[in-house]
Short mmCIF file of C-alpha atoms in Angstrom, two decimals:
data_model
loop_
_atom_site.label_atom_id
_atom_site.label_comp_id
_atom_site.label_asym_id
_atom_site.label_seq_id
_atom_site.Cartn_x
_atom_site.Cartn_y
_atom_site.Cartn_z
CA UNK C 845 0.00 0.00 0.00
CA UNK C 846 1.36 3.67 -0.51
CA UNK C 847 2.39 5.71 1.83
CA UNK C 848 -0.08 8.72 0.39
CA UNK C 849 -3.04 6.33 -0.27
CA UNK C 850 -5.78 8.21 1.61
CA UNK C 851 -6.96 6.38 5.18
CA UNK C 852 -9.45 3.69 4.40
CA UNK C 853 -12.58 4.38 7.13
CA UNK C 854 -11.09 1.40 8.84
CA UNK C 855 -7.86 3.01 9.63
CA UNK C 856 -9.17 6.20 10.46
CA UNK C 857 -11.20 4.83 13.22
CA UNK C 858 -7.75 2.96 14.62
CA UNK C 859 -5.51 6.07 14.49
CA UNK C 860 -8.91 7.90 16.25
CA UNK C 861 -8.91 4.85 18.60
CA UNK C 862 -5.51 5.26 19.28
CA UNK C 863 -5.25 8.78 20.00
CA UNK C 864 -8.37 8.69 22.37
CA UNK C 865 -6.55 5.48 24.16
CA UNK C 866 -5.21 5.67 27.36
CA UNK C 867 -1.78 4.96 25.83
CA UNK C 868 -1.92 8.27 25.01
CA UNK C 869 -0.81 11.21 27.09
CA UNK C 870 -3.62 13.40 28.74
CA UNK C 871 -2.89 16.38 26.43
CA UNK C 872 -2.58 14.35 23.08
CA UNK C 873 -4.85 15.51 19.61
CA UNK C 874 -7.72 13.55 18.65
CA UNK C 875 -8.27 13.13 14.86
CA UNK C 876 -9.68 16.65 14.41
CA UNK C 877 -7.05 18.54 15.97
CA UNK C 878 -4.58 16.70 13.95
CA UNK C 879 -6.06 17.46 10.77
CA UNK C 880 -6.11 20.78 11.98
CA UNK C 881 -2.75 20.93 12.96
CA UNK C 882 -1.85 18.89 9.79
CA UNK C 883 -3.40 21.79 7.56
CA UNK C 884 -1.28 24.65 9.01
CA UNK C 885 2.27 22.26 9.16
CA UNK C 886 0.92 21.82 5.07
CA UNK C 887 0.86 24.87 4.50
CA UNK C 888 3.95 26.92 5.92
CA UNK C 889 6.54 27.46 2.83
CA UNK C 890 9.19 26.62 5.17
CA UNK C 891 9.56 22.54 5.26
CA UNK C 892 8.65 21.42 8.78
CA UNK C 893 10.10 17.85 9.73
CA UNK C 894 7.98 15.16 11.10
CA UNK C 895 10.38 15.00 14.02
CA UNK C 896 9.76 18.39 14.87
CA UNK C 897 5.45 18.36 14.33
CA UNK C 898 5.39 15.25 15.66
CA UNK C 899 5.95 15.81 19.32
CA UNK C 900 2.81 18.38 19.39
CA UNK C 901 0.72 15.33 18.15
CA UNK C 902 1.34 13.20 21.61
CA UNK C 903 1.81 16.31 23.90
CA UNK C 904 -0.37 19.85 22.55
CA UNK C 905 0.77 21.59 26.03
CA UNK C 906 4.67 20.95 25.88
CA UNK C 907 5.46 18.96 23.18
CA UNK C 908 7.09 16.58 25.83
CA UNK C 909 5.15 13.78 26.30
CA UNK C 910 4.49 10.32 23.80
CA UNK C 911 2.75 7.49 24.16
CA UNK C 912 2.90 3.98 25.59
CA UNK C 913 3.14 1.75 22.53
CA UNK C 914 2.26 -1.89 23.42
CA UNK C 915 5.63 -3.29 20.89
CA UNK C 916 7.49 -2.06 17.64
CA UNK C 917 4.67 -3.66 15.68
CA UNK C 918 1.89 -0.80 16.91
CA UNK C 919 4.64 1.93 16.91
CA UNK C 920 4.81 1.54 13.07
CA UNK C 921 1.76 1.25 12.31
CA UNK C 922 0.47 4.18 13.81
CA UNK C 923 3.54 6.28 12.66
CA UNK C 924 2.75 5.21 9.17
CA UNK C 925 -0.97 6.12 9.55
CA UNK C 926 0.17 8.97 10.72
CA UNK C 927 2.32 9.85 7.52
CA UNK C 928 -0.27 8.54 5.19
CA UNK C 929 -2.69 11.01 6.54
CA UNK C 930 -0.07 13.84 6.66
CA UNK C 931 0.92 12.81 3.24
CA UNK C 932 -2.82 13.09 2.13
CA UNK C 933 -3.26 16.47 3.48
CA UNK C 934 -0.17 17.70 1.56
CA UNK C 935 -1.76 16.42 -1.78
CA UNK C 936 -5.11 17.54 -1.04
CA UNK C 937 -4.15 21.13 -0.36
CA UNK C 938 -1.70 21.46 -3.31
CA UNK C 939 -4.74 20.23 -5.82
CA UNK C 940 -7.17 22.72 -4.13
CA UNK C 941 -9.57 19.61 -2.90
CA UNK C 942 -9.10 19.74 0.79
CA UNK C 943 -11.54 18.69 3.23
CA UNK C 944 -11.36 19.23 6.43
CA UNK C 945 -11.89 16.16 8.79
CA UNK C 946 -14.41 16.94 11.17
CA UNK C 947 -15.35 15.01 14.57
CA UNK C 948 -19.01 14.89 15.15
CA UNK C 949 -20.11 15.51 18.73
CA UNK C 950 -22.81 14.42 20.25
CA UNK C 951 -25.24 17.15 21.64
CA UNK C 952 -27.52 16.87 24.74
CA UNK C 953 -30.83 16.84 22.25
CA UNK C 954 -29.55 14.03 21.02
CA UNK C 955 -28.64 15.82 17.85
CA UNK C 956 -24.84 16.37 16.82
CA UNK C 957 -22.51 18.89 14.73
CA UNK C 958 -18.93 18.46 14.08
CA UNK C 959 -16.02 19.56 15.80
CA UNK C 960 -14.97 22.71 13.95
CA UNK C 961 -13.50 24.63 17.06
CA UNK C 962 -11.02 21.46 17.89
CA UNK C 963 -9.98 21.20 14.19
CA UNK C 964 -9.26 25.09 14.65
CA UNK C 965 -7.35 24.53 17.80
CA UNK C 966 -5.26 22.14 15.79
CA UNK C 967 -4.48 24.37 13.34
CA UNK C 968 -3.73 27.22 15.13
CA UNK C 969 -1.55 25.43 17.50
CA UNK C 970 0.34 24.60 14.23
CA UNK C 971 0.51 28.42 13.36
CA UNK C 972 1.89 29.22 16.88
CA UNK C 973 4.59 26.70 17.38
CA UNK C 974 5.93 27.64 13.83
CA UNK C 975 4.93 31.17 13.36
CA UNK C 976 7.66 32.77 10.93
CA UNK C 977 5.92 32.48 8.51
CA UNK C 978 2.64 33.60 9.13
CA UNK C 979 3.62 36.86 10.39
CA UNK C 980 2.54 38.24 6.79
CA UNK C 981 -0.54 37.29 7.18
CA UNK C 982 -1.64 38.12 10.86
CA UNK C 983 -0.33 41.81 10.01
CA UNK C 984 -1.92 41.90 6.72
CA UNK C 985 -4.69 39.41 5.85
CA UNK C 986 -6.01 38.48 9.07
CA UNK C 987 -9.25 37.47 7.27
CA UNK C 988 -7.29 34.71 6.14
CA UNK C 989 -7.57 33.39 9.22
CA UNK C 990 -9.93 34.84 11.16
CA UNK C 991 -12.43 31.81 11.70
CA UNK C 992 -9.99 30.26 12.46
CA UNK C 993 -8.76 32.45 15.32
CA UNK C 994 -12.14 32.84 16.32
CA UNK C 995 -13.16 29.53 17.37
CA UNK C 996 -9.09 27.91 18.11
CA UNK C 997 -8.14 30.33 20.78
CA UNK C 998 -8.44 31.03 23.72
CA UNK C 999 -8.94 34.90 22.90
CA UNK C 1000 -11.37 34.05 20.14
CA UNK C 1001 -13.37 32.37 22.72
CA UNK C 1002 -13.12 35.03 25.33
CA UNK C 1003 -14.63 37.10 22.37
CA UNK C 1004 -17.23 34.81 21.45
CA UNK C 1005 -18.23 35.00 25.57
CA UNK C 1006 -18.39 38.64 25.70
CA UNK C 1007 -20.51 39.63 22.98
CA UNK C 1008 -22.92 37.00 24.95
CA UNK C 1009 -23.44 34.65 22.47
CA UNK C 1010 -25.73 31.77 23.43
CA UNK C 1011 -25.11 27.89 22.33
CA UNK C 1012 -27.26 28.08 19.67
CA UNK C 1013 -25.50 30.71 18.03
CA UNK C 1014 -22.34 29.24 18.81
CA UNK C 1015 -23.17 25.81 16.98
CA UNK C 1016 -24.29 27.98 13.97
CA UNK C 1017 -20.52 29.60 13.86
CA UNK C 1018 -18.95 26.53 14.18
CA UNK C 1019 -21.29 24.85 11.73
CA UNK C 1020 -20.42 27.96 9.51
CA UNK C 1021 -16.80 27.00 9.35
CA UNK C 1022 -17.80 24.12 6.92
CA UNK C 1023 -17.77 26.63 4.10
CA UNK C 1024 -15.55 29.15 5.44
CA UNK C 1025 -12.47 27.17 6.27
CA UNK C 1026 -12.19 24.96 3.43
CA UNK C 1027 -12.11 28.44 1.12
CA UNK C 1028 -9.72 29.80 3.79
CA UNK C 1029 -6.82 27.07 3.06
CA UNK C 1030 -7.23 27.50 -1.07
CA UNK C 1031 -6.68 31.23 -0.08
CA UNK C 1032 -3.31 30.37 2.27
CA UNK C 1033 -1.93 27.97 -0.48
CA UNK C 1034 -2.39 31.21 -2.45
CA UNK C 1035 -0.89 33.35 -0.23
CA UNK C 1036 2.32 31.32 0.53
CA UNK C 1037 3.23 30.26 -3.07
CA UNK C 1038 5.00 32.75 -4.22
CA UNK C 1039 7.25 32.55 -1.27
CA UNK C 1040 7.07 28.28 -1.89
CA UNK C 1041 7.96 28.89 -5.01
CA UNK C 1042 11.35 30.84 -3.90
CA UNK C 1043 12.17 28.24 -0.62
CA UNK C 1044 11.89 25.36 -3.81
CA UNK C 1045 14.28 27.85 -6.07
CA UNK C 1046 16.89 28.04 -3.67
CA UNK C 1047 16.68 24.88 -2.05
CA UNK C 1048 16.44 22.04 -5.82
CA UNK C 1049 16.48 19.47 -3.29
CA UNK C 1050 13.18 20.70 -0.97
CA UNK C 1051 11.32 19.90 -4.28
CA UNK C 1052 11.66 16.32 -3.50
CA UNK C 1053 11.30 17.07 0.11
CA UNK C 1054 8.27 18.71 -0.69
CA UNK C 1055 6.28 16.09 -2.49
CA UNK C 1056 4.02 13.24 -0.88
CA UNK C 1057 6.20 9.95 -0.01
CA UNK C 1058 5.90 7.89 -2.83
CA UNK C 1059 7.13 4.44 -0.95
CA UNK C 1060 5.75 2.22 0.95
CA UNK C 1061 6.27 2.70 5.03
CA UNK C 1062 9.39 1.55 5.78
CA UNK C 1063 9.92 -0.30 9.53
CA UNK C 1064 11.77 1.38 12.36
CA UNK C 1065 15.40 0.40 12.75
CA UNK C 1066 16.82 0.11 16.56
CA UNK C 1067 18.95 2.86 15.54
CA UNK C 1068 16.50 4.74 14.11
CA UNK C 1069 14.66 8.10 15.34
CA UNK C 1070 12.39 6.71 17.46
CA UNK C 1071 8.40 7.47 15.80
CA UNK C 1072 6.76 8.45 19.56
CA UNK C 1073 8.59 11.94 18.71
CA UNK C 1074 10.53 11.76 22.08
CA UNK C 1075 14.03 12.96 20.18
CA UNK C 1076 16.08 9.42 20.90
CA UNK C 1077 16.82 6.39 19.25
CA UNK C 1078 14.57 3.50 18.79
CA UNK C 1079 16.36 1.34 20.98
CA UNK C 1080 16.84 3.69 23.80
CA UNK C 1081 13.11 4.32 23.99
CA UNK C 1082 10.45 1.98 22.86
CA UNK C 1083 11.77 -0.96 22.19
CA UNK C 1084 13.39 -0.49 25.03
CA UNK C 1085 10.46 -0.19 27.30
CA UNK C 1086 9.20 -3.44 25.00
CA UNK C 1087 12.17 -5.10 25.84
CA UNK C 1088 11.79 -4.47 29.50
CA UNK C 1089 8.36 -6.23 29.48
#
């Protein structure tokens, strides 16, 4: 299977399984916030690492934390999952079909709406851990991002509380970010090209960096970063701890 084939239904519920497990650390993403978070790493010109996104996936307070993985078998195949996804969003913004992945919540009516302030959580987390870029466009196109400022921070909130806005009309904002944030990334890939367009110019070999994996996931070595994001090798962290068992 390749590496940029899109999640199968299946395999989305796992990595949501996963993330919502108690393997997890308390302040891990669920599969919302990752897309979200997935979107703005996507779309920065500058090349962001998976080892250095990564750690924000396990740990959205400090970047610190990683899960419990039960043996090098699950490690990989949630890292590739993972990729595949990341490697899904990078296509689908570059073609101008994004779509964001919503949760659905449930509602106490019994009725339910999806998750757009978590997926803007994600993606403004990924805005404010790598923010070079974006300073452009908070100082002058903030309505490139203004939805999603609105309902992913904590001063977008405090807004939404003081002009007294009741949870009806707060579900009909969220709701309203169906439309407005899907337009909002085809405006950002926009916005950044030009200066993707120069980072590719002076870098030849970022083009290759810059395009989905085309190759099936390859298998963690014991010398090998290790995929929780902690920063050490493989065999000095999880299959370590594996070992140990």
């Amino acid at each position: 299977m390749q590496a940029d084939s899109s999640l199968s239904d299946k395999e989305l519920e796992e990595l949501e399984m996963f993330l919502m497990s108690e393997e997890m650390p308390e302040d891990g993403m669920d599969i919302s916030t990752l897309d979200g978070f997935l979107a703005a790493i996507v779309l920065n010109p500058q090349l962001i690492a998976p080892g250095r996104w990564l750690p924000w996936v396990w740990d959205m307070e400090d970047g610190e934390g990683f899960p419990t993985f039960a043996d090098s078998q699950q490690a990989n195949r949630i890292f590739g999952l993972l990729m595949r996804h990341y490697n899904v969003v990078v296509t689908s913004i570059s073609g101008g079909w994004f779509d964001p992945l919503w949760m659905q919540l449930a509602q106490e009516d019994g009725s339910e709406f999806f998750d757009a302030e978590g997926w803007c959580a994600g993606f403004m987390l990924g805005v404010k851990q790598f923010p070079d870029a974006w300073q452009t466009v908070f100082t002058g196109h903030m309505e490139l991002v203004a939805t999603m400022v609105l309902l992913g921070t904590e001063e977008g909130w405090k807004t939404l509380e003081e002009h007294g806005q009741d949870a009806e009309t707060r579900k009909r904002l969220t709701q309203g970010a169906y439309e407005a944030v899907p337009a909002a990334v085809v405006a950002l890939q926009e916005h950044f090209k030009p200066e993707r367009e120069q980072a590719l110019r002076s870098s030849p070999s970022g083009l290759l960096e810059q395009q989905p994996r085309r190759r099936d996931t390859q298998k963690v070595g014991r010398n090998d970063p290790c995929p929780c994001g902690s920063g050490k090798k493989y065999k000095k962290c999880c299959w370590a701890s594996e070992s140990m068992q």
